[in-house]
Coordinates of C-alpha atoms in Angstrom, one line a residue:
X1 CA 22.5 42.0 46.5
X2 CA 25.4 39.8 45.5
X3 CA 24.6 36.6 43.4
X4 CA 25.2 34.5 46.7
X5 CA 22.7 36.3 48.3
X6 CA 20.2 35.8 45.7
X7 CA 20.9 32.5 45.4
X8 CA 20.1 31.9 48.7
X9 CA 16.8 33.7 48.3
X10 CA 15.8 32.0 45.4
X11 CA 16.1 28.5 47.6
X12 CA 14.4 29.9 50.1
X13 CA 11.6 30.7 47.6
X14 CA 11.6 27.0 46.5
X15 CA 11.0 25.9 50.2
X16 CA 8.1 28.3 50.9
X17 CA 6.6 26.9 47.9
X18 CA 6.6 23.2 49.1
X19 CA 5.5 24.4 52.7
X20 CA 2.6 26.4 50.9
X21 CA 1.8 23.7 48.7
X22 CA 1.2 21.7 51.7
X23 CA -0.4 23.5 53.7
X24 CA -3.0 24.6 50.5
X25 CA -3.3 20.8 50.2
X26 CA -4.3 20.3 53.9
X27 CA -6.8 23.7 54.1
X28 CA -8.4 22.5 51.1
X29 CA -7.5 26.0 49.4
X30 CA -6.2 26.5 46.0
X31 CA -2.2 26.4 45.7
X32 CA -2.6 29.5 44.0
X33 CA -4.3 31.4 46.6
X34 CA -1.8 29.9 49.3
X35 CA 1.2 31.0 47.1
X36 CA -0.3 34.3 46.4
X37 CA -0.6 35.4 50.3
X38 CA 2.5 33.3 51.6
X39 CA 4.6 35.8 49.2
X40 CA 2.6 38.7 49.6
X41 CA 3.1 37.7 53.9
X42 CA 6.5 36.8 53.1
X43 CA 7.3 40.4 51.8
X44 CA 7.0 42.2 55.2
X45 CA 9.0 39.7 56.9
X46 CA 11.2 42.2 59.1
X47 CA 15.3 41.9 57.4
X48 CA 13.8 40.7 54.1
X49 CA 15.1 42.7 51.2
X50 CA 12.9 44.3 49.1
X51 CA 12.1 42.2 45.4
X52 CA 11.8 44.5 42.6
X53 CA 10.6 42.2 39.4
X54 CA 12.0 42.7 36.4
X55 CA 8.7 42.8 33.8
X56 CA 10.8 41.7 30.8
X57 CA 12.9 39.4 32.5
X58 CA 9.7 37.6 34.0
X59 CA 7.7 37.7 30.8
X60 CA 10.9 36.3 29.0
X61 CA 11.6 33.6 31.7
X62 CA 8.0 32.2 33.1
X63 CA 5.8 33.2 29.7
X64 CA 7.4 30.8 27.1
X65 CA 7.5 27.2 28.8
X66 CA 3.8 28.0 30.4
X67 CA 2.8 29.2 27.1
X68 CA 4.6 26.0 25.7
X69 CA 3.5 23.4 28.0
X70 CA -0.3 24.7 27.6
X71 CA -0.3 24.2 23.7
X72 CA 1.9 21.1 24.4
X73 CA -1.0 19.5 26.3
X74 CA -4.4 20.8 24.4
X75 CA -6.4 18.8 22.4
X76 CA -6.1 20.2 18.6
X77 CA -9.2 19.0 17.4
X78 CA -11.3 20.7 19.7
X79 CA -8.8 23.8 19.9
X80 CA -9.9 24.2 16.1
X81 CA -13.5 23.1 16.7
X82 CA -13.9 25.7 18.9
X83 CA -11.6 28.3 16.8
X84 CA -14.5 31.1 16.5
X85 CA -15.7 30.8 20.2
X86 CA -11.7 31.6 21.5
X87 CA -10.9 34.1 18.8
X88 CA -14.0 35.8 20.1
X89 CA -12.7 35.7 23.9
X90 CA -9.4 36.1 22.8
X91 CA -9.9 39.2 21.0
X92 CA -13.1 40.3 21.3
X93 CA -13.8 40.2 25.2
X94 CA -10.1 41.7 25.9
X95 CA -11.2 44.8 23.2
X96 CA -14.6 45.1 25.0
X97 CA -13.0 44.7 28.3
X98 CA -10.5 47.4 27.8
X99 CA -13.4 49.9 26.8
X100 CA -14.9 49.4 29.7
X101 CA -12.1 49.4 32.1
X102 CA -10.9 52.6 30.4
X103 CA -14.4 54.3 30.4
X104 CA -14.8 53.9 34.5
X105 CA -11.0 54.6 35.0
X106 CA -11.5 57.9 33.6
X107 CA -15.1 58.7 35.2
X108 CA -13.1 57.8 38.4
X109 CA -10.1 60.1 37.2
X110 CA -11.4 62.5 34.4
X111 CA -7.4 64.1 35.0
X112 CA -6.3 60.6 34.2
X113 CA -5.5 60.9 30.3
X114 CA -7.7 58.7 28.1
X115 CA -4.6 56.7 26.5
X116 CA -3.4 55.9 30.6
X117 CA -7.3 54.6 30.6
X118 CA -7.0 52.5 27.7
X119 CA -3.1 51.4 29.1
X120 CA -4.8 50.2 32.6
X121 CA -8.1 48.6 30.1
X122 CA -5.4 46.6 28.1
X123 CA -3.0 46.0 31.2
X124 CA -6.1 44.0 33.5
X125 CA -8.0 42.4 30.2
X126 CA -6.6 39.6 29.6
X127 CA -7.0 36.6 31.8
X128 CA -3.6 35.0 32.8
X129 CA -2.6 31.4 31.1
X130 CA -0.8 30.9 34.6
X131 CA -3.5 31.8 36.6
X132 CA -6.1 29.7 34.5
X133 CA -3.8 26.6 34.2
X134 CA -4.1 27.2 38.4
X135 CA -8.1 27.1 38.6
X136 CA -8.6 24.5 35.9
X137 CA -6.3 21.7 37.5
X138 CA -8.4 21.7 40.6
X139 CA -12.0 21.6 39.0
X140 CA -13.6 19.6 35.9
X141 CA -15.3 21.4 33.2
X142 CA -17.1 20.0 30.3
X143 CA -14.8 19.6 27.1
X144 CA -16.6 22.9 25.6
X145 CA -16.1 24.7 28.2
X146 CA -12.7 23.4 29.6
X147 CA -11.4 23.9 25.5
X148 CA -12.4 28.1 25.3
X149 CA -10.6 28.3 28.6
X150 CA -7.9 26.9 27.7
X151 CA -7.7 28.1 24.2
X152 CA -8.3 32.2 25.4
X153 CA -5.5 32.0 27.8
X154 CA -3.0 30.9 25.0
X155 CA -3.8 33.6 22.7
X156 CA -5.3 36.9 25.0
X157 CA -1.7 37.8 25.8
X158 CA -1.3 38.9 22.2
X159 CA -4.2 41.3 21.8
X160 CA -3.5 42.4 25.7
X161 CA 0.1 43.1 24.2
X162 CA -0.7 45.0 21.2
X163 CA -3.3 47.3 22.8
X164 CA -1.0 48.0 25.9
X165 CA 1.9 48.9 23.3
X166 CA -0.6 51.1 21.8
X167 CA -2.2 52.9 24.4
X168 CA 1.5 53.3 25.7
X169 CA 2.4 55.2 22.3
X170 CA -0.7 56.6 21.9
X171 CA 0.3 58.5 25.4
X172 CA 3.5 59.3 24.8
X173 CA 2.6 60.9 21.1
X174 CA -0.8 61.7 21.7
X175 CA -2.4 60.1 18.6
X176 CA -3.8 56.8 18.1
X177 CA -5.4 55.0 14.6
X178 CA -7.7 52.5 15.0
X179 CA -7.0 51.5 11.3
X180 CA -3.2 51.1 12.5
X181 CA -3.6 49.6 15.4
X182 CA -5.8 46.5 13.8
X183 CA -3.3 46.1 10.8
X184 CA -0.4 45.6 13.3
X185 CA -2.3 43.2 15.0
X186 CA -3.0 40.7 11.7
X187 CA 0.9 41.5 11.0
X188 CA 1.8 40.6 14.6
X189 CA -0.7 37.5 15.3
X190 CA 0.1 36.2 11.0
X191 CA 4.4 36.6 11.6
X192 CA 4.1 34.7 15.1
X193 CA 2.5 32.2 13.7
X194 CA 4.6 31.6 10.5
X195 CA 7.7 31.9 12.7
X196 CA 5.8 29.4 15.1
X197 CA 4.8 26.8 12.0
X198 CA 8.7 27.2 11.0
X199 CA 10.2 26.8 14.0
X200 CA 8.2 23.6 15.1
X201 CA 8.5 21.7 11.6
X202 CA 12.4 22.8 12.1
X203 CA 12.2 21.0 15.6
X204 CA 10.6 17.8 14.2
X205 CA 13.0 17.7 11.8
X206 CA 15.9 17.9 14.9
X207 CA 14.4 15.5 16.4
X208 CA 14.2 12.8 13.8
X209 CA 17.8 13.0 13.4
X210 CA 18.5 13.0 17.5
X211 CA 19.2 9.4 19.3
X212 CA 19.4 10.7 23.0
X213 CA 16.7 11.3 25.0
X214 CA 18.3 13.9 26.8
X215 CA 19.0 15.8 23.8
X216 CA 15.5 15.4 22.4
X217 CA 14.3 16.8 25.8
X218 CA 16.7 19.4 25.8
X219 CA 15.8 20.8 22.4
X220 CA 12.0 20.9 23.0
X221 CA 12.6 22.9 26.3
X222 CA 15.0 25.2 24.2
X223 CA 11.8 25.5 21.3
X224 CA 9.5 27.7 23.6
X225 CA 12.1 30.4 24.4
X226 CA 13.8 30.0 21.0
X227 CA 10.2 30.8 19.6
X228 CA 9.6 33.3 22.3
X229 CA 12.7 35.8 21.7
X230 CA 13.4 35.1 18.3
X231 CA 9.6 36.5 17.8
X232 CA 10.4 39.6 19.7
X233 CA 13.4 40.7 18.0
X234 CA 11.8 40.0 14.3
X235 CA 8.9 42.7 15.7
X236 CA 6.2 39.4 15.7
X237 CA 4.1 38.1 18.3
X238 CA 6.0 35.9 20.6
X239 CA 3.2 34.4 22.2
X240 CA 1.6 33.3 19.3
X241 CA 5.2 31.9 17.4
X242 CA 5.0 30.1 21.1
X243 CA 1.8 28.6 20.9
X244 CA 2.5 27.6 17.3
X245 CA 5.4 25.8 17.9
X246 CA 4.1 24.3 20.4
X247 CA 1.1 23.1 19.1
X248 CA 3.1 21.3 16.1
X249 CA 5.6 19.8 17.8
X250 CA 2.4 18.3 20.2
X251 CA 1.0 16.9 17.2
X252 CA 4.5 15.3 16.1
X253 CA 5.6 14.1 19.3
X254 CA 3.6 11.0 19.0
X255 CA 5.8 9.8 15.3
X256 CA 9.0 11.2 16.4
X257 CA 9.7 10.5 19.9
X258 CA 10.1 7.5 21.7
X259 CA 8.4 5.9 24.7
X260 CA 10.9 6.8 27.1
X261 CA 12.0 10.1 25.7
X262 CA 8.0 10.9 26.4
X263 CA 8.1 9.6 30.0
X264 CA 11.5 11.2 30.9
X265 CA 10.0 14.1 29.6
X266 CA 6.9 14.3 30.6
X267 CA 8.6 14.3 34.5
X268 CA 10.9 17.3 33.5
X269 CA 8.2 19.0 31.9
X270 CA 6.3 18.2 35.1
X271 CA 8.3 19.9 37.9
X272 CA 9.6 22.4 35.5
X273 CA 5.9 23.6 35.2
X274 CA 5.1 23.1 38.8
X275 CA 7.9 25.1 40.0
X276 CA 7.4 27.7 37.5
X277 CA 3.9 28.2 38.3
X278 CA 4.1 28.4 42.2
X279 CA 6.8 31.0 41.2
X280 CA 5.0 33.2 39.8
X281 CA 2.1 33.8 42.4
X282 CA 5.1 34.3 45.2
X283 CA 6.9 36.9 43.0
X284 CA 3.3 38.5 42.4
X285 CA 2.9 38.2 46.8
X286 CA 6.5 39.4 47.2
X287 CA 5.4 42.7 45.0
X288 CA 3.0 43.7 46.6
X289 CA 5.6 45.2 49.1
X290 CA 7.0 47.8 46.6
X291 CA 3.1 47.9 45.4
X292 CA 2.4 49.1 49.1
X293 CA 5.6 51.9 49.4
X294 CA 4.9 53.7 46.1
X295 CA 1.5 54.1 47.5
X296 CA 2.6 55.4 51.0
X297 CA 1.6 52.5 52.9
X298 CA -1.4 51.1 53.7
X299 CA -3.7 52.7 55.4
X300 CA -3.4 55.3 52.4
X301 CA -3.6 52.8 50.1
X302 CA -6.9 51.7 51.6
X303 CA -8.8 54.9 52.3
X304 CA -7.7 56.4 48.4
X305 CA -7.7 53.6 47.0
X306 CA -10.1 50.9 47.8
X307 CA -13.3 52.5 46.5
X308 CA -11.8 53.0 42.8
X309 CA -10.0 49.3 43.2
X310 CA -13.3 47.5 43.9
X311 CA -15.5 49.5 41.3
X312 CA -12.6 48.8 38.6
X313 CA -12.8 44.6 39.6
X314 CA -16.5 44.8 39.5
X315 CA -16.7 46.8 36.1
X316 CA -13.9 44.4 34.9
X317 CA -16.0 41.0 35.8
X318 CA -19.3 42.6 34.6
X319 CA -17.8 43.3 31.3
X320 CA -16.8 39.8 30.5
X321 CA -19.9 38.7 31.7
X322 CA -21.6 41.3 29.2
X323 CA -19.4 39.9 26.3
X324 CA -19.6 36.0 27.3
X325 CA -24.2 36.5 27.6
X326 CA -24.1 38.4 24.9
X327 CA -22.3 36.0 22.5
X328 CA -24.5 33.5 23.6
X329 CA -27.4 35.7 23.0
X330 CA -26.1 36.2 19.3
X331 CA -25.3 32.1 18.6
X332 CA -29.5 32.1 19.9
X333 CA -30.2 34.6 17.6
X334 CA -28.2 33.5 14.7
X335 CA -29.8 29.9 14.9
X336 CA -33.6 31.1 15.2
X337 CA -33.0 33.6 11.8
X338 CA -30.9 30.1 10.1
X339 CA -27.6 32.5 9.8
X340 CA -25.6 29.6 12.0
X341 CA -26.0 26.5 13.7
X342 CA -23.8 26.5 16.9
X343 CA -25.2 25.5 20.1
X344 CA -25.6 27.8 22.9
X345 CA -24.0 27.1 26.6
X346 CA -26.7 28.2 28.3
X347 CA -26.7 30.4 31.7
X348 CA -25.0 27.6 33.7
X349 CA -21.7 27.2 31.2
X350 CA -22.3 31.2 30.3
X351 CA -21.6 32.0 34.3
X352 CA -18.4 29.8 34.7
X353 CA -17.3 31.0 31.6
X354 CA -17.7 34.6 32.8
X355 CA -15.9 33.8 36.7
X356 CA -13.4 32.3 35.0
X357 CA -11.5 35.1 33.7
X358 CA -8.4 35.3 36.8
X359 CA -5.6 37.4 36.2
X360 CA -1.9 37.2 37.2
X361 CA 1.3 37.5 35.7
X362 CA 1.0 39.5 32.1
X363 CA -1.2 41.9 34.7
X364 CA 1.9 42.6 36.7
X365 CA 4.5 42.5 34.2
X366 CA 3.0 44.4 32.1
X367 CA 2.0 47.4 35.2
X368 CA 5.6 47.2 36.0
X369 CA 6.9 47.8 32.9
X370 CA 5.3 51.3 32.6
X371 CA 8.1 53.7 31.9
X372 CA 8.7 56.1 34.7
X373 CA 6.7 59.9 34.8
X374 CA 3.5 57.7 32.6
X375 CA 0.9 59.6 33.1
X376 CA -1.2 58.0 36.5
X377 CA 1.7 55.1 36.7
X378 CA 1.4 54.6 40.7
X379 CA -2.5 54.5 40.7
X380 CA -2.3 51.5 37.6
X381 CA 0.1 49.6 39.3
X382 CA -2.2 49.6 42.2
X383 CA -5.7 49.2 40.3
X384 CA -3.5 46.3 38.0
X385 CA -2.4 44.5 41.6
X386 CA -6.1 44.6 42.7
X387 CA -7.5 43.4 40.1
X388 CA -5.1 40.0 40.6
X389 CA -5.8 40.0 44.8
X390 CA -9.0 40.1 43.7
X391 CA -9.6 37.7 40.8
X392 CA -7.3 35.0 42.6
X393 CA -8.9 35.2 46.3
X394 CA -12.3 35.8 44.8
X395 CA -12.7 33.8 41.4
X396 CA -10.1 31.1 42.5
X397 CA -11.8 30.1 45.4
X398 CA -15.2 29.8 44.4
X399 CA -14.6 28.6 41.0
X400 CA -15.4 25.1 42.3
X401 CA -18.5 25.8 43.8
X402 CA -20.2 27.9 40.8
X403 CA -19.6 25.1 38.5
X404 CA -21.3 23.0 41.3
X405 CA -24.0 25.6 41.3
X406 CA -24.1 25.0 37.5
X407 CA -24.6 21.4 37.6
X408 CA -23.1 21.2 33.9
X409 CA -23.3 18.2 31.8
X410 CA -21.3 16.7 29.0
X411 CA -22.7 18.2 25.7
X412 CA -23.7 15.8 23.1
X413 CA -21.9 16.8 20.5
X414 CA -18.3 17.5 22.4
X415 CA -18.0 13.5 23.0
X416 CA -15.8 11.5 21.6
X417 CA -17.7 8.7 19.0
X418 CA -15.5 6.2 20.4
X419 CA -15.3 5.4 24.1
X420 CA -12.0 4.6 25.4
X421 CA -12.6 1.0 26.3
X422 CA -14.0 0.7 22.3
X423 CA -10.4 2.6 21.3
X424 CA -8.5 0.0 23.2
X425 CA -10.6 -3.0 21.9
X426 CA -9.8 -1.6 18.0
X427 CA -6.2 -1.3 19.0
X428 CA -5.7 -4.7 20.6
X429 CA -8.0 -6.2 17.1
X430 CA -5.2 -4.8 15.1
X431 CA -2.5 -5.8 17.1
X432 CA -3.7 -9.4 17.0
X433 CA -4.3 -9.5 13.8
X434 CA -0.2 -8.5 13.3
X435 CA 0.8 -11.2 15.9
X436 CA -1.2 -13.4 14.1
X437 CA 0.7 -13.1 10.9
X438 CA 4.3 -12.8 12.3
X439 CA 3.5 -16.0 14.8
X440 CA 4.2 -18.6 12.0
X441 CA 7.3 -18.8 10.1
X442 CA 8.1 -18.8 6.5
X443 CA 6.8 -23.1 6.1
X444 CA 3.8 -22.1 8.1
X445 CA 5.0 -23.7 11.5
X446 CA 3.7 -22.0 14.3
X447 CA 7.0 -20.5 16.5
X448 CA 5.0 -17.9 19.1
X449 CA 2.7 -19.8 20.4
X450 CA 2.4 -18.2 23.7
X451 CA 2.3 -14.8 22.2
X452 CA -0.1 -15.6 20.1
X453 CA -2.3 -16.6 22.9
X454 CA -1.5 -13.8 24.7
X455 CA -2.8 -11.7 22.2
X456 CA -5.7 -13.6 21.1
X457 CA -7.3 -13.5 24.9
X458 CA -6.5 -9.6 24.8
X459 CA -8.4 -8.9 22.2
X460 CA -11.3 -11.1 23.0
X461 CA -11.7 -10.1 26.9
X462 CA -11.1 -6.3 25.8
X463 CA -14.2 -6.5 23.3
X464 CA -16.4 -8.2 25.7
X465 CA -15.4 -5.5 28.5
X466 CA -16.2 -2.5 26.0
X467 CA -19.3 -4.3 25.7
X468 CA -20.1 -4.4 29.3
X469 CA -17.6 -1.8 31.0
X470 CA -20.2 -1.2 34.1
X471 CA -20.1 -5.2 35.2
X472 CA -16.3 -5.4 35.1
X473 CA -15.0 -2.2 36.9
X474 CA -15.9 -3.3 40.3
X475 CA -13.9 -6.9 39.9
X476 CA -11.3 -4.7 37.9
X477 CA -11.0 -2.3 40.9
X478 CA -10.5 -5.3 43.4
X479 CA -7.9 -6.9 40.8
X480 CA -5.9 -3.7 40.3
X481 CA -6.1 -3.0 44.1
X482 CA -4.3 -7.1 44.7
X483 CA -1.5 -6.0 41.5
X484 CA -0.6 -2.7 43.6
X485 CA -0.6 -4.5 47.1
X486 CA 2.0 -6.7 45.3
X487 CA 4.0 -4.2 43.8
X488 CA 4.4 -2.8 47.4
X489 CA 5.7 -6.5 49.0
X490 CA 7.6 -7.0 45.8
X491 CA 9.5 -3.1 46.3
X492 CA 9.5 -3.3 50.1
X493 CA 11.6 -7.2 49.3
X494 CA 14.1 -5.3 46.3
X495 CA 15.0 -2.9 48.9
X496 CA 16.0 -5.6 51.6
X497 CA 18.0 -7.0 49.1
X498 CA 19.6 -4.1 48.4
X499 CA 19.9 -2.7 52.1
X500 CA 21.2 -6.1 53.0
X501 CA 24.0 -6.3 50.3
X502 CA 22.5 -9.4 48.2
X503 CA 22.1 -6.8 44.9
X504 CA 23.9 -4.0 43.7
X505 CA 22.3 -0.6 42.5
X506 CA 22.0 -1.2 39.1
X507 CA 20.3 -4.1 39.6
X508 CA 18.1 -2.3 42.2
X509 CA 17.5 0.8 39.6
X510 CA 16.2 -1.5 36.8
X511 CA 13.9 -3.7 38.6
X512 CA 12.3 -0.8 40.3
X513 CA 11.7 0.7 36.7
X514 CA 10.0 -2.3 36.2
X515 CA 8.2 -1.9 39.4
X516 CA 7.4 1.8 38.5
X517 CA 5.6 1.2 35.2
X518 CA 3.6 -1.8 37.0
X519 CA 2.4 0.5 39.2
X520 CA 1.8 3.3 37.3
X521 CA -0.5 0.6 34.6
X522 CA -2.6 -0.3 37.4
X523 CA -2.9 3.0 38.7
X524 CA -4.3 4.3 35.2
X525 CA -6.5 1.2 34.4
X526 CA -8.4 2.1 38.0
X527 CA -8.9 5.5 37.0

């Protein structure tokens, strides 16, 4: 296929994500499921050449930014909060998951060598950031809850890594240490995350001395792949250099960027996400073709294969529920004996916890990138593509409705001391109390008197509304709803001028900023 060609496929790609989009959107479905079985549809489509992924190539090009983007966007605080209970996810239930994924692969198989067992374990045991970032956007969580999700999927693909490496060499040489394989581990996860800490103080440091926007926007995007391969070649973990960087420059982009370097970036970052997202579940769709020939086709695939494919998803849901009840079991435990004080989740948070675990891209990069003549290659790649057929269709769909079934509440202890409206009313106290000094001049003479007003009636009227929040937001709502109606007459006029010849575009472009961030104001205050 010639780069024209592929070009041309790639665009089509794009536009069968839109038209998917959509038509999730107006079924009601998950994008990810749409995306999933569009590609997967789009694969038998008669003259369509056959897509053979690259697992390297896709790990190196989708992994980093979605990595990135994820630790860009997580709340900190909570992330180390919550520290033990994701480390224990993170590590933990992908171990205990392999175990039992290699266990009933080889009770299946007993010909199927133990280290291909533990290779398929590690391959399907860690839950996908991709696919997670794809449930979670659709559903709310409690903070607790919507924090260990979050946090696992940024740091399983590092364990999932270094026991697939493992079980890969363990295969190849027929020995495996235990001893080794957990010292390589701390090397791996402790080098990421010093190259991560050194990278992201590196890119603060950038960006201080940076006065485009564009540039500043262009650096961060470089940072996750920077992170990413640099990580790889030193021998550390890229995913977790990833995270790291991204995490610090999250926590400095508030002191070192401007306004609009945020906003123009936060757009970029935006569709750059989106697309790369929807990409990834029509490449995993437009694999399943190749998926389907290795295997003979499909009614082989389906009378050899279902039976082990289905016991393999069950055994690989039932062992995170195993992990994630009996952790909660242990946090009981531990507070009735006075060894800890955590609070439990309870068997409502304990069950969406457990459903949540959807797999995707790692899953299918990592199957693919079995070398040829592994020992039961053909039957992993197929166990590895059910398990993410199944965990998207299944999990992803009813995701929604078993957190419904939960009926879970805000924990106590996971909100914020300060409500927003009480933030806001401290920040516009402060800001008053500024205006107030700089509104007189050097004899005393008051010069802003306006301003000064201005700010004096904010910060009374956004005390008094912290105070009674649930009497103003219905006369907030109607006031908000007049501001937007006249931000529609007041764009739908601009353009007239514009259309009729009485402005010219740059005059057009900056009112309709203005317009823009109007709108956008009293969009968030209705929220």
């Amino acid at each position: 296929m010639d780069g024209t060609h592929l070009f041309e496929l790639v665009i089509a790609m794009f536009l069968a994500i839109i038209a998917l989009h959509y038509l999730a959107h107006r079924l009601g479905l998950p994008p990810s499921v749409a995306l999933l079985t569009g590609g997967a549809t789009l694969a038998f489509v008669p003259g369509l050449p056959a897509i053979r992924v690259d697992p390297e190539l896709v790990l190196v090009i989708f992994l980093p930014p979605l990595l990135f983007d994820g630790a860009w966007s997580i709340a900190v605080d909570r992330l180390k909060r919550h520290m033990f209970g994701i480390t224990s996810l993170a590590v933990g239930a992908v171990l205990f998951t392999t175990i039992v994924v290699a266990v009933v692969a080889h009770l299946l198989m007993p010909s199927l060598p133990w280290a291909a067992c533990a290779a398929l374990g590690a391959i399907v045991s860690p839950p996908d950031a991709v696919s997670a970032r794809a449930v979670l956007e659709r559903v709310r969580l409690p903070r607790r809850l919507q924090i260990l999700l979050e946090g696992e999927s940024l740091l399983n693909d590092a364990s999932g890594l270094v026991l697939f490496r493992f079980a890969v060499a363990a295969a190849a040489t027929g020995a495996f240490s235990t001893v080794s394989a957990v010292g390589t581990f701390l090397v791996l996860a402790a080098g990421g995350a010093a190259l991560g800490g050194m990278l992201g103080f590196a890119w603060v440091r950038l960006i201080r001395k940076l006065r485009d926007d564009y540039l500043m926007i262009a650096a961060t995007t470089l940072l996750c792949w920077i992170a990413y391969l640099l990580g790889e070649q030193l021998h550390v973990s890229g995913v977790i250099a990833t995270v790291t960087a991204g995490l610090i420059a999250s926590w400095h982009q508030h002191t070192v960027m401007s306004a609009g370097t945020r906003m123009r970036g936060t757009s970029f970052w935006t569709v750059l996400v989106f697309l790369m997202e929807a990409a990834v579940f029509i490449l995993i769709g437009l694999s399943l073709r190749d998926v389907v020939e290795r295997g003979g086709g499909f009614g082989v695939l389906v009378e050899t294969m279902a039976f082990p494919a289905l016991v393999i998803l069950v055994a690989l849901v039932a062992a995170r529920f195993v992990w994630v009840f009996g952790s909660d079991l242990a946090i009981r435990f531990a507070n009735r004996v006075g060894l800890a004080r955590s609070v439990p989740m309870g068997g409502g948070a304990a069950t969406v916890l457990s459903w949540a675990g959807v797999r995707g891209v790692v899953t299918l990069a990592l199957a693919l990138s079995l070398p040829e003549g592994f020992p039961g290659r053909d039957f992993i790649l197929v166990m590895s593509f059910a398990v993410i057929m199944g965990t998207v269709l299944v999990q992803g769909t009813t995701l929604g409705w078993v957190i419904s079934w939960a009926g879970l509440g805000e924990v106590e202890a996971e909100r914020s001391p300060m409500t927003m409206s009480q933030a806001e009313a401290a920040m516009a106290q402060v800001q008053f109390t500024k205006v107030s000094e700089l509104a007189y001049d050097g004899e005393g003479k008051l010069i802003h008197p306006q301003l000064l007003k201005r700010y004096e009636h904010r910060a009374t009227a956004i005390v008094d509304y912290a105070e009674r929040t649930a009497d103003y937001i219905p006369v907030l709502h109607a006031h908000f709803d007049v501001v937007l109606e006249a931000v529609a007459v007041g764009r739908t006029e601009l353009i007239r001028l514009h259309r009729s010849g009485q402005i010219d575009d740059e005059t057009l472009r900056e009112l309709e900023r203005d317009l823009d961030l109007e709108e956008l104001s009293a969009i968030s205050a209705k929220a």
